[in-house]
């Protein structure tokens, strides 16, 4: 039955539409299909969604061209960082530049996630109802997108922090602290953008710039800036107080860093998971 319907249905449908020829798109051809076949441990519905998202991204000139612009800016930033005159013995400027570098990286990630991740649910368009019929729930759809984009953003952020810290010759504490903050920011920003994107979707618009410029995109950007500023200041204040000003003891410094880590991890979990939870509940209840 499947073999006959594959040959007869498509031919009959094309004839009824006045088309005498059809273009074949083999399922297992192409680089993306061949690469995704390697991930056999991923459930097939989730793998199909991932493949679809990747193909839609590369077919949209507006998205991947702006992605290349973001990537180019980051590459220029890294190469210019090598030319910065930095004294190895000057601890003050080393700490200042390290935290400024962390702030710049986090702000770029905030803009990147708002621009590219907030519209991903809205780009499903008026065919979003098909996901309700698919063998995958809206909750799994959101968490699948969250995990995939998190892996990518995490790779970019850690690559930036490791390379820039090596160039700045940061000490071990600054190195691991900045990498941990970057990982935390990646987790929070990805969850925030995807969650708010599902909470404030715009299925009538296919222009990503217009989707981002709405209320949801503006709210996403404001919360992202506040969140990034909060986690960086939470670690910068005790570090400057101990390493530069030397107004607190080592015991107080350790306690302050541990407290900052507990608070920022809790805030990150709230910022990333709460919007996703509220978002998929809204998608499930929509008509």
Tab-separated table of C-alpha atoms in Angstrom:
chain	number	residue	atom	x	y	z
A	1	UNK	CA	0.000	0.000	0.000
A	2	UNK	CA	2.766	2.411	0.886
A	3	UNK	CA	4.635	1.689	-2.354
A	4	UNK	CA	1.537	2.188	-4.514
A	5	UNK	CA	0.478	5.388	-2.742
A	6	UNK	CA	3.989	6.796	-3.067
A	7	UNK	CA	3.866	6.358	-6.846
A	8	UNK	CA	0.207	7.019	-7.627
A	9	UNK	CA	-0.868	9.708	-5.155
A	10	UNK	CA	1.890	12.182	-5.968
A	11	UNK	CA	1.426	11.683	-9.712
A	12	UNK	CA	-2.342	12.119	-9.487
A	13	UNK	CA	-2.047	15.216	-7.302
A	14	UNK	CA	0.424	16.828	-9.695
A	15	UNK	CA	-1.842	16.025	-12.650
A	16	UNK	CA	-4.796	17.667	-10.912
A	17	UNK	CA	-2.672	20.783	-10.378
A	18	UNK	CA	-1.651	20.875	-14.029
A	19	UNK	CA	1.959	19.905	-13.408
A	20	UNK	CA	3.415	17.182	-15.530
A	21	UNK	CA	6.814	16.951	-13.847
A	22	UNK	CA	7.952	16.767	-10.292
A	23	UNK	CA	11.291	17.287	-8.638
A	24	UNK	CA	12.505	14.488	-6.413
A	25	UNK	CA	13.958	15.272	-2.995
A	26	UNK	CA	15.432	11.990	-1.690
A	27	UNK	CA	15.115	11.696	2.056
A	28	UNK	CA	18.649	10.490	2.723
A	29	UNK	CA	20.513	12.883	0.419
A	30	UNK	CA	22.347	16.021	1.475
A	31	UNK	CA	24.919	16.822	4.132
A	32	UNK	CA	22.387	17.633	6.865
A	33	UNK	CA	20.466	14.370	6.412
A	34	UNK	CA	23.672	12.344	6.435
A	35	UNK	CA	24.973	14.049	9.574
A	36	UNK	CA	21.712	13.706	11.501
A	37	UNK	CA	21.605	9.983	10.679
A	38	UNK	CA	24.642	9.565	12.952
A	39	UNK	CA	22.611	10.610	16.020
A	40	UNK	CA	20.696	7.360	16.327
A	41	UNK	CA	20.337	7.807	20.113
A	42	UNK	CA	18.039	10.822	19.591
A	43	UNK	CA	14.296	9.971	19.334
A	44	UNK	CA	13.084	10.181	15.751
A	45	UNK	CA	10.456	12.926	16.324
A	46	UNK	CA	13.057	15.127	18.034
A	47	UNK	CA	15.622	14.353	15.314
A	48	UNK	CA	13.097	15.327	12.628
A	49	UNK	CA	12.474	18.670	14.385
A	50	UNK	CA	16.205	19.322	14.668
A	51	UNK	CA	16.740	18.559	10.982
A	52	UNK	CA	13.862	20.844	10.046
A	53	UNK	CA	15.222	23.730	12.155
A	54	UNK	CA	18.679	23.428	10.622
A	55	UNK	CA	17.321	23.388	7.075
A	56	UNK	CA	15.012	26.349	7.705
A	57	UNK	CA	17.939	28.335	9.134
A	58	UNK	CA	20.209	27.753	6.144
A	59	UNK	CA	17.413	28.420	3.653
A	60	UNK	CA	16.705	31.823	5.216
A	61	UNK	CA	19.260	34.269	3.816
A	62	UNK	CA	18.313	36.922	6.357
A	63	UNK	CA	19.177	34.688	9.307
A	64	UNK	CA	22.438	33.088	8.286
A	65	UNK	CA	23.796	36.300	6.738
A	66	UNK	CA	23.258	38.198	9.999
A	67	UNK	CA	24.723	35.248	11.871
A	68	UNK	CA	27.889	35.614	9.791
A	69	UNK	CA	27.998	39.311	10.710
A	70	UNK	CA	27.828	38.433	14.416
A	71	UNK	CA	30.497	35.790	13.963
A	72	UNK	CA	32.715	38.203	12.034
A	73	UNK	CA	32.462	40.807	14.804
A	74	UNK	CA	33.523	38.201	17.373
A	75	UNK	CA	36.502	37.111	15.262
A	76	UNK	CA	37.645	40.726	14.820
A	77	UNK	CA	37.254	41.285	18.561
A	78	UNK	CA	39.401	38.261	19.428
A	79	UNK	CA	42.198	39.188	17.019
A	80	UNK	CA	42.251	42.814	18.183
A	81	UNK	CA	42.513	41.655	21.786
A	82	UNK	CA	46.006	40.375	21.048
A	83	UNK	CA	47.201	43.910	20.254
A	84	UNK	CA	46.096	45.338	23.604
A	85	UNK	CA	49.103	46.590	25.604
A	86	UNK	CA	48.869	44.635	28.846
A	87	UNK	CA	51.477	44.466	31.564
A	88	UNK	CA	51.777	40.982	33.034
A	89	UNK	CA	52.641	42.384	36.458
A	90	UNK	CA	49.756	44.882	36.562
A	91	UNK	CA	47.039	42.935	38.380
A	92	UNK	CA	44.624	45.865	38.423
A	93	UNK	CA	44.352	46.247	34.653
A	94	UNK	CA	44.363	42.496	34.121
A	95	UNK	CA	41.269	42.122	36.328
A	96	UNK	CA	39.566	45.152	34.769
A	97	UNK	CA	40.111	43.923	31.212
A	98	UNK	CA	39.063	40.356	32.086
A	99	UNK	CA	35.725	41.476	33.506
A	100	UNK	CA	35.208	43.933	30.642
A	101	UNK	CA	35.885	41.080	28.243
A	102	UNK	CA	33.369	38.921	30.113
A	103	UNK	CA	30.803	41.731	29.989
A	104	UNK	CA	31.315	42.259	26.256
A	105	UNK	CA	30.950	38.538	25.559
A	106	UNK	CA	27.789	38.271	27.667
A	107	UNK	CA	26.223	41.323	25.995
A	108	UNK	CA	26.973	39.926	22.539
A	109	UNK	CA	25.370	36.627	23.570
A	110	UNK	CA	22.347	38.526	24.881
A	111	UNK	CA	21.880	40.310	21.565
A	112	UNK	CA	22.508	37.095	19.649
A	113	UNK	CA	19.931	35.048	21.579
A	114	UNK	CA	17.287	37.777	21.349
A	115	UNK	CA	17.839	38.194	17.603
A	116	UNK	CA	17.977	34.531	16.604
A	117	UNK	CA	16.323	32.455	19.356
A	118	UNK	CA	13.327	34.576	20.312
A	119	UNK	CA	11.671	34.182	16.836
A	120	UNK	CA	12.160	30.393	16.505
A	121	UNK	CA	8.649	29.548	17.762
A	122	UNK	CA	6.982	32.361	15.812
A	123	UNK	CA	8.649	31.145	12.608
A	124	UNK	CA	6.563	27.978	12.791
A	125	UNK	CA	3.856	30.275	11.363
A	126	UNK	CA	0.215	29.366	10.945
A	127	UNK	CA	1.235	25.693	10.657
A	128	UNK	CA	1.971	25.564	14.383
A	129	UNK	CA	-1.164	23.418	14.789
A	130	UNK	CA	0.678	20.582	13.016
A	131	UNK	CA	2.921	20.228	16.054
A	132	UNK	CA	-0.180	19.486	18.109
A	133	UNK	CA	-0.825	16.469	15.869
A	134	UNK	CA	2.780	15.308	15.791
A	135	UNK	CA	4.053	12.543	18.132
A	136	UNK	CA	5.856	15.151	20.228
A	137	UNK	CA	4.424	17.529	22.838
A	138	UNK	CA	4.972	21.275	22.926
A	139	UNK	CA	7.001	20.788	26.092
A	140	UNK	CA	9.363	18.422	24.280
A	141	UNK	CA	9.547	20.830	21.345
A	142	UNK	CA	10.653	23.705	23.567
A	143	UNK	CA	13.140	21.635	25.550
A	144	UNK	CA	14.518	20.149	22.334
A	145	UNK	CA	15.121	23.635	20.950
A	146	UNK	CA	16.532	24.713	24.305
A	147	UNK	CA	19.076	21.886	24.436
A	148	UNK	CA	20.194	22.216	20.817
A	149	UNK	CA	20.670	25.976	20.939
A	150	UNK	CA	22.243	25.756	24.393
A	151	UNK	CA	24.940	23.404	23.102
A	152	UNK	CA	25.743	25.800	20.277
A	153	UNK	CA	25.733	28.974	22.426
A	154	UNK	CA	27.724	27.196	25.132
A	155	UNK	CA	30.360	26.168	22.587
A	156	UNK	CA	30.659	29.740	21.265
A	157	UNK	CA	30.796	31.359	24.722
A	158	UNK	CA	33.357	28.920	26.128
A	159	UNK	CA	35.506	29.212	23.012
A	160	UNK	CA	35.506	33.006	23.392
A	161	UNK	CA	36.302	32.934	27.105
A	162	UNK	CA	39.051	30.310	26.846
A	163	UNK	CA	40.771	32.008	23.902
A	164	UNK	CA	40.560	35.521	25.384
A	165	UNK	CA	41.721	34.375	28.836
A	166	UNK	CA	44.717	32.668	27.261
A	167	UNK	CA	45.567	35.898	25.408
A	168	UNK	CA	45.153	37.942	28.606
A	169	UNK	CA	47.193	35.393	30.596
A	170	UNK	CA	44.591	35.382	33.369
A	171	UNK	CA	45.240	33.503	36.583
A	172	UNK	CA	43.502	30.214	37.337
A	173	UNK	CA	40.756	31.748	39.501
A	174	UNK	CA	39.815	34.374	36.902
A	175	UNK	CA	39.981	31.762	34.160
A	176	UNK	CA	37.574	29.309	35.774
A	177	UNK	CA	35.328	32.039	37.150
A	178	UNK	CA	34.876	33.733	33.777
A	179	UNK	CA	34.246	30.403	32.028
A	180	UNK	CA	31.667	29.473	34.679
A	181	UNK	CA	29.890	32.827	34.391
A	182	UNK	CA	29.827	32.503	30.598
A	183	UNK	CA	28.292	29.021	30.870
A	184	UNK	CA	25.726	30.306	33.349
A	185	UNK	CA	24.847	33.248	31.091
A	186	UNK	CA	24.441	30.897	28.113
A	187	UNK	CA	22.007	28.728	30.046
A	188	UNK	CA	19.942	31.666	31.242
A	189	UNK	CA	19.870	33.614	27.963
A	190	UNK	CA	18.869	30.622	25.823
A	191	UNK	CA	16.047	29.611	28.159
A	192	UNK	CA	14.855	33.202	28.488
A	193	UNK	CA	14.711	33.816	24.727
A	194	UNK	CA	13.003	30.542	23.823
A	195	UNK	CA	10.586	30.797	26.753
A	196	UNK	CA	9.524	34.381	26.056
A	197	UNK	CA	9.390	33.580	22.348
A	198	UNK	CA	6.782	30.917	23.080
A	199	UNK	CA	4.990	33.175	25.568
A	200	UNK	CA	4.707	36.079	23.089
A	201	UNK	CA	4.569	34.403	19.662
A	202	UNK	CA	3.633	36.160	16.440
A	203	UNK	CA	2.525	33.493	13.963
A	204	UNK	CA	1.289	36.032	11.416
A	205	UNK	CA	4.757	37.447	10.763
A	206	UNK	CA	7.629	35.750	8.941
A	207	UNK	CA	10.078	38.664	9.213
A	208	UNK	CA	12.348	37.956	12.181
A	209	UNK	CA	13.278	41.624	12.598
A	210	UNK	CA	9.618	42.568	13.052
A	211	UNK	CA	9.047	39.679	15.447
A	212	UNK	CA	11.932	40.807	17.648
A	213	UNK	CA	10.856	44.461	17.567
A	214	UNK	CA	7.522	43.647	19.256
A	215	UNK	CA	6.705	43.772	22.956
A	216	UNK	CA	8.021	40.278	23.661
A	217	UNK	CA	11.351	40.913	21.957
A	218	UNK	CA	11.821	44.227	23.780
A	219	UNK	CA	10.978	42.607	27.117
A	220	UNK	CA	13.403	39.792	26.338
A	221	UNK	CA	16.235	42.220	25.629
A	222	UNK	CA	15.615	44.275	28.789
A	223	UNK	CA	15.493	41.205	31.044
A	224	UNK	CA	18.597	39.795	29.329
A	225	UNK	CA	20.560	42.996	30.030
A	226	UNK	CA	19.440	43.080	33.672
A	227	UNK	CA	20.241	39.387	34.120
A	228	UNK	CA	23.719	39.649	32.564
A	229	UNK	CA	24.530	42.758	34.609
A	230	UNK	CA	23.395	41.050	37.806
A	231	UNK	CA	25.493	37.900	37.479
A	232	UNK	CA	28.641	39.801	36.470
A	233	UNK	CA	28.354	42.387	39.268
A	234	UNK	CA	27.659	39.598	41.791
A	235	UNK	CA	31.134	38.158	41.150
A	236	UNK	CA	32.976	41.376	40.293
A	237	UNK	CA	32.251	43.157	43.591
A	238	UNK	CA	33.828	40.556	45.930
A	239	UNK	CA	36.714	39.940	43.530
A	240	UNK	CA	37.603	43.639	43.299
A	241	UNK	CA	37.170	44.058	47.054
A	242	UNK	CA	39.648	41.251	47.746
A	243	UNK	CA	42.117	41.323	44.845
A	244	UNK	CA	42.355	45.078	44.172
A	245	UNK	CA	41.083	47.036	47.183
A	246	UNK	CA	42.009	44.340	49.739
A	247	UNK	CA	39.255	45.468	52.092
A	248	UNK	CA	37.957	41.961	52.874
A	249	UNK	CA	39.726	38.891	54.198
A	250	UNK	CA	40.306	35.692	52.274
A	251	UNK	CA	37.664	33.883	54.323
A	252	UNK	CA	35.103	36.595	53.570
A	253	UNK	CA	36.087	36.501	49.906
A	254	UNK	CA	35.510	32.738	49.649
A	255	UNK	CA	32.184	33.062	51.422
A	256	UNK	CA	31.141	35.927	49.091
A	257	UNK	CA	32.042	33.954	45.961
A	258	UNK	CA	30.160	30.850	47.141
A	259	UNK	CA	27.138	32.978	48.062
A	260	UNK	CA	27.246	34.726	44.684
A	261	UNK	CA	27.421	31.347	42.933
A	262	UNK	CA	24.392	29.980	44.826
A	263	UNK	CA	22.321	33.122	44.205
A	264	UNK	CA	23.210	33.470	40.503
A	265	UNK	CA	22.601	29.768	39.818
A	266	UNK	CA	19.160	30.072	41.442
A	267	UNK	CA	18.376	33.215	39.431
A	268	UNK	CA	19.604	31.503	36.239
A	269	UNK	CA	17.320	28.520	36.830
A	270	UNK	CA	14.394	30.870	37.425
A	271	UNK	CA	15.147	33.076	34.398
A	272	UNK	CA	15.597	30.148	32.011
A	273	UNK	CA	13.106	27.481	33.148
A	274	UNK	CA	10.138	29.582	34.278
A	275	UNK	CA	9.550	31.240	30.850
A	276	UNK	CA	9.793	27.835	29.141
A	277	UNK	CA	7.284	26.309	31.559
A	278	UNK	CA	4.806	29.185	31.147
A	279	UNK	CA	5.408	29.253	27.386
A	280	UNK	CA	4.633	25.626	26.661
A	281	UNK	CA	1.553	25.799	28.853
A	282	UNK	CA	0.319	28.698	26.709
A	283	UNK	CA	1.049	26.773	23.504
A	284	UNK	CA	-0.825	23.730	24.783
A	285	UNK	CA	-3.883	25.817	25.731
A	286	UNK	CA	-4.082	27.875	22.548
A	287	UNK	CA	-6.709	27.092	19.938
